[in-house]
Amino acid sequence: MSWRTAWTIARRELGWRFRGLRLLLVCLFLGTGALAAIGTLTTAIEQELEQNGRQILGGDLEVEVWQRGLTQEESAALARYGRLSGGTRLQAVAQHGENTAPVELKSVDGAYPLYGTLELEDGRTARAPPPGSAWLAQGAMDRLGLQVGQSFTVGTRSLRAAGVIAREPDRLGEGFQLGPTVIVDEGEPQRAGLLAPGSMYRTKVRVAFDRERDPGAVRDTLDKQFPLAGFEFRTRDRASPGADRFIGQMGQFLTLVGLAALVIAGIGIGGGVSSYLEARRASIATLKILGADSRDIARIYALQIGAAALAGSAAGLLAGVAIVPLLAQALQGLLPVESGFVFAPGALLLAAAYGLLVAFVFAATPLLRARRYPAMALMRARVAPLARDRAAWLWVGGGLVAIVALALLTARSTWLTAGFLGGAAAMIALLAGLGWVAQWLATRAPRTGNPLLRTAIANLHRPGSGTPALVTALGFGLTAFVLLAAVQTAIDGNVAKRVPERAPDYFVLDVPPPQEAQFRQTVQRYDPQAAIRTLPALRGAITAFGPKDAMTQVAELKEIPEGGWPLRGERGLTYSDAVPPGNVVTDGQWWPKDYGGEPLVSVDEDFAQAIGLNPGDYLSISLLGVERTARVANLRRIDWESLGFNYVLVFSPNALEDAPHNLAATIDLTPGRPTGPLLRDLVRSFPATSVIEVGPILTQARDLLRQIGLATLAAASVAVLAGLAVLLGAIAAARAARTYDTVILRVLGASRRQVLLTQLAEYALLALVLAVLALVLGSGLAWLIVTQLFEFDWLPDWPTVFAVLGAGLAVVLGFAVAGSLLLLRARPAQVLRTL
């Protein structure tokens, strides 16, 4: 039989409604649509970052340096490449009447912005505001209770709110900030007394190239020309590396979750195809009697299944593309993505490839099993079920290898993807095994006197029972729900319950050392029992490390080793006579008080292990453009959960105390003391300091965790929907047998209510098994993630976890009963005549 003839037969039997293969369409629609939406959205955000890199960064190249401005020589070197725009960034506190708020003070010159447009709410486009004025974000206006035209204070300077920012072109490129933006003229921070020697501020200078240049080459040239300047560079193709990394990793994770959901849907595809071929049993037998061989049968039904798979995948792709504008609109302001339609061929092809491969893997077994047996075996399959075709394992194995290879080849992180796929495969195998165990236990259950319950238990282990498949599919989705709910609530519990106990009420930056006593008096006047900790605060970049005669230069490293994050750019530095609170020396000795010998440094043990640093080695830093070298005296274990000032590098006082610097401080008030009055006192008494309340930061952290959790929960919902599709597929696959059972029960006198109660009891028992498995596996995995990976306390919100699980089980029972209602419509006389 030619392919054309096979298609003619397949098309006539299938029809445009795809009757019998709708479950396959639904499963592929769900999985492919989720993958298409995730891939398209991720691609849209990445394209936005790439295409608008200049605008996001504010230039082709950005140079950032801490606690100083650029020298004339450095500025001249940058000016050779094009136009410059400079300014400073620092944390400050704004005050209006009794209202105070931490703000991100952003000073800019007349050339700002080099790319893009700064827009105000009243429709004006703007550059730097006039001296004495400021453009404010709406959040700053709200917190300060300001109206346009009113004045407010920053440091020692009174400024007029001249306009509200509607669009800040380089907002994403500025990174995380602890308060809303206030844009001022380049000279305002100096006039406000905020740029004293040692103050914590950053100078940012951006370059708009005068002709097409390679930003990476320019960066390398400047890095070699000024190796000790402490420059941190960003280029237009890496305008927001933090956002790019987060989006890429989150997109990959959600893609893998969607792929796992699609594999779960594959079980439904297999059940749906089995049900479809069972319904076509007479047609297959007739074709064989008329001369069709096994190859012809395979062609006809492979074409039907392939057409349905293409239709389901295409519908899923369209739905994925259509939903992206809605997601983009919801994410506007949080992520750089436009709300229009986005066409990402690569993401769509990948989603379609996954969908078709999964359909091939799970449809191969029933299709190959049906093609190899003679017509008589097919016709009496109800009393002599067909054996499995071993050749199908080759096709299934090949398809699975193709899926894994495709996932690894398109992954950002091969090891992460391999680990996820391995874990998902192990979870599915474990659930499948537990499903078989549950079925075996049903066969060994004691015989109950209640006929309805006895029939329900028998249905769990009857020939052709779908218990293993249902436990695998629904168990995976519900386990994911419990896992996500437990992890999210446990982390939120740590933030809400444990963090406030260990975190200070305030962080204070830029306290001048001569005013330390006055600072303490101001705090203790408000709260005599307040705990105050002050320490020197500086910024510097590590330039070299290792044995004295063979130090490794950071600039020559091709890539930063894993765990060596302090090598990237400038980091906080301090010095101390004593071991910092919450730190423990694990190797070496601490220096004595009033030490005056060779400069020494104490290093975090995890960082030292990552870069191969040992006591006795040396470490060099660039501090305000000057290189200083110290010998590693000891290694420390840091209690990062203390949420105080934790520094990777702590120097002996004689190593850094001569450098210009201010103090940083933490304040712990007596429990129950309101924080507002002290904040106002500190702002009035120390206008040049930056006071940061911890409460709003914790709120931001919880909001971010909630957003990430909702995104992951939405992706995991696809797994539950796929599991429901498997449930409906199992009901459809067993419809003939269940219809027969229902008719026999009706003939023997069972009422519709009793038959329905039997079905409900069966699925209630299944739901009980799923609840136990999901709760044990989900909470167990969540415990490992929270306590071992994140090293947090195990504080899940059990009512929320049970509510999520209960909602999932209720949906499962609802779909199961709805699918069983169709069986009650069967008329006994009509069904018995067909046997």
Short mmCIF file of N, CA and C in Angstrom, two decimals, residues 585-592 595 598-603 613-619 630-636 650-652:
data_model
loop_
_atom_site.label_atom_id
_atom_site.label_comp_id
_atom_site.label_asym_id
_atom_site.label_seq_id
_atom_site.Cartn_x
_atom_site.Cartn_y
_atom_site.Cartn_z
N VAL A 585 37.15 31.15 63.77
CA VAL A 585 38.42 30.86 63.08
C VAL A 585 38.57 29.35 62.96
N THR A 586 38.77 28.87 61.75
CA THR A 586 38.88 27.43 61.51
C THR A 586 40.29 26.99 61.15
N ASP A 587 41.15 27.93 60.74
CA ASP A 587 42.52 27.57 60.37
C ASP A 587 43.40 28.80 60.56
N GLY A 588 44.46 28.68 61.37
CA GLY A 588 45.32 29.81 61.63
C GLY A 588 44.96 30.52 62.93
N GLN A 589 45.61 31.66 63.18
CA GLN A 589 45.42 32.40 64.41
C GLN A 589 45.01 33.83 64.12
N TRP A 590 44.19 34.42 65.04
CA TRP A 590 43.83 35.83 64.92
C TRP A 590 44.97 36.68 65.47
N TRP A 591 45.16 37.88 64.93
CA TRP A 591 46.22 38.75 65.39
C TRP A 591 45.87 39.37 66.74
N PRO A 592 46.89 39.70 67.54
CA PRO A 592 46.62 40.30 68.85
C PRO A 592 46.17 41.75 68.73
N TYR A 595 48.10 45.12 67.11
CA TYR A 595 49.12 44.47 66.27
C TYR A 595 49.75 45.51 65.34
N GLU A 598 53.49 42.89 60.02
CA GLU A 598 53.13 42.77 58.60
C GLU A 598 51.62 42.79 58.45
N PRO A 599 51.08 43.55 57.47
CA PRO A 599 49.62 43.58 57.29
C PRO A 599 49.06 42.16 57.10
N LEU A 600 47.95 41.88 57.78
CA LEU A 600 47.34 40.56 57.75
C LEU A 600 45.89 40.66 57.30
N VAL A 601 45.34 39.53 56.86
CA VAL A 601 43.96 39.47 56.44
C VAL A 601 43.37 38.13 56.83
N SER A 602 42.10 38.14 57.21
CA SER A 602 41.34 36.93 57.49
C SER A 602 40.34 36.72 56.36
N VAL A 603 40.23 35.48 55.85
CA VAL A 603 39.46 35.19 54.65
C VAL A 603 38.37 34.16 54.97
N LEU A 613 43.25 29.18 48.39
CA LEU A 613 44.03 30.08 49.24
C LEU A 613 44.21 29.45 50.61
N ASN A 614 45.42 29.53 51.17
CA ASN A 614 45.73 28.93 52.46
C ASN A 614 46.43 29.95 53.35
N PRO A 615 46.37 29.75 54.68
CA PRO A 615 47.13 30.64 55.58
C PRO A 615 48.61 30.64 55.18
N GLY A 616 49.18 31.81 55.18
CA GLY A 616 50.57 31.97 54.73
C GLY A 616 50.67 32.51 53.31
N ASP A 617 49.59 32.34 52.51
CA ASP A 617 49.57 32.95 51.17
C ASP A 617 49.32 34.44 51.30
N TYR A 618 49.33 35.11 50.15
CA TYR A 618 49.16 36.56 50.14
C TYR A 618 47.97 36.94 49.27
N LEU A 619 47.43 38.13 49.57
CA LEU A 619 46.28 38.64 48.84
C LEU A 619 46.45 40.14 48.65
N ALA A 630 48.49 41.91 51.76
CA ALA A 630 48.48 41.41 53.13
C ALA A 630 48.65 39.90 53.11
N ARG A 631 49.21 39.38 54.17
CA ARG A 631 49.38 37.93 54.30
C ARG A 631 48.13 37.33 54.93
N VAL A 632 47.71 36.17 54.43
CA VAL A 632 46.54 35.48 54.97
C VAL A 632 46.91 34.88 56.32
N ALA A 633 46.31 35.41 57.39
CA ALA A 633 46.63 34.94 58.74
C ALA A 633 45.76 33.77 59.15
N ASN A 634 44.49 33.75 58.70
CA ASN A 634 43.59 32.69 59.13
C ASN A 634 42.39 32.62 58.20
N LEU A 635 41.65 31.55 58.33
CA LEU A 635 40.39 31.36 57.61
C LEU A 635 39.26 31.34 58.64
N ARG A 636 38.07 31.87 58.20
CA ARG A 636 36.92 31.98 59.11
C ARG A 636 35.70 31.31 58.50
N VAL A 650 38.55 40.47 56.27
CA VAL A 650 38.72 41.33 57.44
C VAL A 650 40.22 41.49 57.65
N PHE A 651 40.70 42.74 57.65
CA PHE A 651 42.13 43.02 57.73
C PHE A 651 42.53 43.40 59.16
N SER A 652 43.80 43.30 59.42
CA SER A 652 44.34 43.86 60.66
C SER A 652 44.27 45.38 60.55
#
